[in-house]
Amino acid sequence: MGNSFGQLFKITTFGESHGAAIGVTIDGCPAGIQLDEKFIQSELDRRKPGQSKITTQRKEEDKFEILSGVFEGRSTGMPIAILIRNKDAKSKDYSHIADKFRPSHADYTYEKKYGLRDYRGGGRSSARETAARVAAGAIAKLFLKSIGVDVNAYVSKVGDVSAPHYTQLDISKTESNIVRCPDQKTADRMIELIDSVRKDQDTIGGVVTGIIKGTPVGLGEPVFDKLHAELGKAMLSINAVKGFEYGSGFHGTTMRGSQHNDEYIKEGNQVKTKTNHSGGIQGGISNGEDIYFNVAFKPVATIMKDQQSVDKEGNEVTVSGKGRHDPCVVPRAVPIVEAMAALVIADFYMIGQSGKLR
Amino acid sequence: MGNSFGQLFKITTFGESHGAAIGVTIDGCPAGIQLDEKFIQSELDRRKPGQSKITTQRKEEDKFEILSGVFEGRSTGMPIAILIRNKDAKSKDYSHIADKFRPSHADYTYEKKYGLRDYRGGGRSSARETAARVAAGAIAKLFLKSIGVDVNAYVSKVGDVSAPHYTQLDISKTESNIVRCPDQKTADRMIELIDSVRKDQDTIGGVVTGIIKGTPVGLGEPVFDKLHAELGKAMLSINAVKGFEYGSGFHGTTMRGSQHNDEYIKEGNQVKTKTNHSGGIQGGISNGEDIYFNVAFKPVATIMKDQQSVDKEGNEVTVSGKGRHDPCVVPRAVPIVEAMAALVIADFYMIGQSGKLR
Amino acid sequence: MGNSFGQLFKITTFGESHGAAIGVTIDGCPAGIQLDEKFIQSELDRRKPGQSKITTQRKEEDKFEILSGVFEGRSTGMPIAILIRNKDAKSKDYSHIADKFRPSHADYTYEKKYGLRDYRGGGRSSARETAARVAAGAIAKLFLKSIGVDVNAYVSKVGDVSAPHYTQLDISKTESNIVRCPDQKTADRMIELIDSVRKDQDTIGGVVTGIIKGTPVGLGEPVFDKLHAELGKAMLSINAVKGFEYGSGFHGTTMRGSQHNDEYIKEGNQVKTKTNHSGGIQGGISNGEDIYFNVAFKPVATIMKDQQSVDKEGNEVTVSGKGRHDPCVVPRAVPIVEAMAALVIADFYMIGQSGKLR
Amino acid sequence: MGNSFGQLFKITTFGESHGAAIGVTIDGCPAGIQLDEKFIQSELDRRKPGQSKITTQRKEEDKFEILSGVFEGRSTGMPIAILIRNKDAKSKDYSHIADKFRPSHADYTYEKKYGLRDYRGGGRSSARETAARVAAGAIAKLFLKSIGVDVNAYVSKVGDVSAPHYTQLDISKTESNIVRCPDQKTADRMIELIDSVRKDQDTIGGVVTGIIKGTPVGLGEPVFDKLHAELGKAMLSINAVKGFEYGSGFHGTTMRGSQHNDEYIKEGNQVKTKTNHSGGIQGGISNGEDIYFNVAFKPVATIMKDQQSVDKEGNEVTVSGKGRHDPCVVPRAVPIVEAMAALVIADFYMIGQSGKLR
């Protein structure tokens, strides 16, 4: 249960970190979309391990195969199944934790909930699962491009190092450095911080900011399936995420209504808002302004230090750090945040069309 | 669309601020639950307007009627429909905004999405809708009580005035003051702040903290329907909410893995964690520790000041403040946060039972 | 659970035979539909008890109240809640079966599944619940009318008395007699049969045929949510239904492919089929021809004769006939079949629109 | 859309007849089920083409690979993905119908709905898709076996040749002949009929009867998700199905209530019914008696004769028979009917458990 996301543009993922493969089925992608395989691969490459000195050294090619739903290069409206074989699955690395629960991992909760678990590399709870999301998100992006919607994300914070507000950045530069922060000075400090944390055999958290431009007015389905509620769920479903805010977010709680309200103005024939504390969403529905939001990632739980824990029999034990891991997850999380955002928007766009009957 | 929440313990709400009635149908409440009507009324009373000088002066009795699903005082497993008639619907108050869009309200987005809107009191986008959630949440609470789960919330922040961490508070005192902050000194300062904002004819935001105790290990359905992802969606679906974080939340992004990880220890026969930065959830599944989270509310959009806007024809106009409103929404939001949390837990509990087949 | 139907045009019903009220919430009705209350009432009147000598003598006015989702006579896109109060709830009539299970009713299965039951008039399992479906179906019909789709049903069989094939009938005459068979000669024989069965204090089954005209090509969502699969589920969910077939149906199993296949021809610019054994559906998707189907209803289980049974304690007992009932359910089932068919088509129409993105 | 089935024991299928592969993801299979791969293969072998002279001569090994969700031979509660590569995909055979619509196939409706179609072997609308259902159904059967439920089906009718009622048959003999009818005499006549139809280059329809034994009392979720309504939908979603009836079915419409009602009796401590016209389901909920039902299959649409049709440009054309096909689909449909029935029962069993909270 719980491995599907979306209502009309719906994905179902499968696969464990060190099983045969991971993958995704996308049911509901409109027919006729040109499926640019190079683009899908480039998105997977942005997420894949081993990209730089500040990411895990696990080697995965993340080559994908489309098994269905595409004919002569275009989507047919049938389910699109995508398969990614696991290559570098060093199962031996993990045998030492078969019976021990790593602190702040999902080992303990999976064992208790299901009565058994595939402990190899964290099994299903590994962030390896997010490759399937990125593949599906790439297809959602291709669809959104056809309707003029653009989804971007970047690293806005690592530890205490923050980038300026998105409106002061040139987002097109996100990919110009390994930490994926479009402000090079901030990026340098972030990389330095991550590198020093890595040398300490420790990890650090951070924040990814997402921006969605070009959304038509009218996406979102109140009162429960508000656009930001579904976006929030999408982000919180990503491994290691601890928080979500959009528009003015937590900071907005300290503001007064008279400061916070976004007054309407005319720009030519278009209705716009003077400010955008609403983050492009009012009453749970997009208003055409930029949608922007922050996603908080905790420090990666895998560290190279000894930690206190218990084993399956309930004995107190020591878990020793071992294996490969990211010192900071946020650079690789950028395409995942984009993918989930694209899936949410694609789904609401389709639901919105269903009401266009009059 | 979008007016249902939950999979097995599922609610569907209806109703506008100034229509005939609001209400909710709860489909999936287990049979045999003793439905204590006094308790349900007391929950509605905690949310209802006109409670104190710091809430709106609209008068609603919020008397409810159970129309179905209950026989001889107990739930029958059939859908439970609850009806709350609207009493104090001063439609005249709102005629002046029939054709104007109030800044940072849902007027503009509803008009554009649906092509028409019930503008009376904000129609469906009014927070009046949350009374239906509170009624349903009360039933979820009665069910959760029977399995030992306790859901609480309180006001932890108004503007810049913050209460201490929940572990340092006596939550049983939440109802002892009108702002619903269990720390009386902080409460006094919060009330003072709200009162001064009110006199300025302005509004202010705040934070509600939720705490769930007694949750069994195993609730939550990864990888998309993680416990905190569904909780986040539930909270973000409440009017005026701008952010959600659980456990260490946004602060956790500044921590190192070695500080943040929650080591396992034994307490008698029970596995516990030394710290609880995880907020009671690991890998999207409850681990038996306290679940705690923060919900950010923006300042109420209705203010008594003139604001710039546009009308339906696209002319620039001035919207003048009028009507009744809350200077700060968080005191009345406390039972709503509890209701939504209770609904999420009840639903996951039922889904969890479905897997208990071996 | 199980009290909602539909994905985008979604209804949720509630209420027991002898509780306070029954009702329905329609979530997803497009905005802007003119809601003709007289039409809704006329549909309810077609279903209501006490219409003629061949229906139950229970008296219910079935007056409805729209509680939400409508503003100035038009749907707003918000949930439409409809309330129907129960009037003639003679609870005393049923006290004698509080502890006994009536043969071929739902008494036994409800008691065992839920641990308790509202036995008054059959509680939730009573066909009284279908009034809510008819109200919702009337709204679906109003919507379908706006897109040129017409849904009709009639009684095609009572016991062994059959009407000719629908293509040989003038369906506009369905309401011209109390048994709702458009062929008056057959109607007379049906009425005679029902009347004789009624005098025997017995009951008899029958068949309702549904016809949907004007459906656009393209409705239905293979491979599981095929148009006829959803139609079949809708019909089988009606009380007392034992079977569903569409197009050639069970008779088609005796045919050869060369007889059964519907060859394509041109009529002016339109593609048509020479024959219509497919019943307007190919591969689970409407092809623009008439959709037609049969729904089999068993004889009503309530009879005036003594029957052998058991009670809650497991003692063998005799159940004596008592109360009011229909000698044959099919005349009143006609508007219910139409309502469910309209709901299915409305839902698929909306889903179909969602794919219209290219 | 429409490629998922089930709520808690949920499957999503993908794949085209002549694409790379077909497959299924099962989300919600309880953890700890021993996944007997030999049994899964044996079920696929019962469905696969080329089994006998009365089935299509297409050659497919239907070897499957489990990609996820299984660890050390047991289900882990994670999604189970199953992959079946297509081998014998003679795309050339089908190029002649790329632009023509075969009568009573899904060619026309797919083309009109989606704007393009994978015409190779019928693409997604081919019955090849049902192999994925059989694989998933095999897992459902393994789960049901662990709770004592047994699902069987057999061919009860081919053209006009009928087998006796299931209560007069030894169902264990179903696999003893190539037509899968447990009564050898009837089987011989069926085979003879199919063979003669095949020689005529024609096809013939038939009926498959399903029987479910050992179901606990309480499965099914009224009022819409009644057990027989979901069973009906499941069966009607299978290619070529035109009708569904359970218990007394269409024949029951000719009976009187006094004949049709199933009186309750005691057998030892157990409540049983004297007769079983209800087909094991009352009020949409299983009562513990045998569940039995009939599924009507039309004659296969692919015939070796010339037929009149139109092409994509709307010209009238002749479609000539070509390719491999089954003269009668019912023998191979037996395992498909069983699979879908097993999936329905597994799902309702899990939903039923969710209510077991008191």
PDB file of C-alpha atoms in Angstrom, chain B residues 10 16 22 43 56-57 62 73 145 151 182 209 216 247-248 267 297 309 323 332 335 358:
ATOM      1  CA  LYS B  10     -13.024   8.583   5.002  1.00  0.00           C
ATOM      2  CA  GLU B  16     -20.841  27.149   2.394  1.00  0.00           C
ATOM      3  CA  ILE B  22     -22.562  22.571   6.463  1.00  0.00           C
ATOM      4  CA  GLU B  43     -15.252  19.933  20.391  1.00  0.00           C
ATOM      5  CA  THR B  56     -14.692  36.849  15.650  1.00  0.00           C
ATOM      6  CA  GLN B  57     -18.041  37.997  16.999  1.00  0.00           C
ATOM      7  CA  ASP B  62     -22.992  25.003  15.908  1.00  0.00           C
ATOM      8  CA  GLY B  73     -25.869   5.237  20.756  1.00  0.00           C
ATOM      9  CA  LYS B 145      -9.454   6.802  22.703  1.00  0.00           C
ATOM     10  CA  VAL B 151      -4.261  13.750  20.179  1.00  0.00           C
ATOM     11  CA  PRO B 182      -0.502  25.996  28.186  1.00  0.00           C
ATOM     12  CA  THR B 209       1.836  22.536  17.690  1.00  0.00           C
ATOM     13  CA  PRO B 216       1.354   1.985  18.113  1.00  0.00           C
ATOM     14  CA  GLY B 247      10.199  16.444  14.705  1.00  0.00           C
ATOM     15  CA  SER B 248      13.311  18.577  14.239  1.00  0.00           C
ATOM     16  CA  GLU B 267      13.671   0.838  28.874  1.00  0.00           C
ATOM     17  CA  PHE B 297      -0.861  29.981   9.991  1.00  0.00           C
ATOM     18  CA  SER B 309      -7.783  45.287  -5.912  1.00  0.00           C
ATOM     19  CA  GLY B 323     -17.631  42.213   8.391  1.00  0.00           C
ATOM     20  CA  ARG B 332      -9.656  28.555  17.193  1.00  0.00           C
ATOM     21  CA  PRO B 335      -9.315  21.861  17.666  1.00  0.00           C
ATOM     22  CA  ARG B 358      -0.569 -13.548   8.790  1.00  0.00           C
TER      23      ARG B 358
END
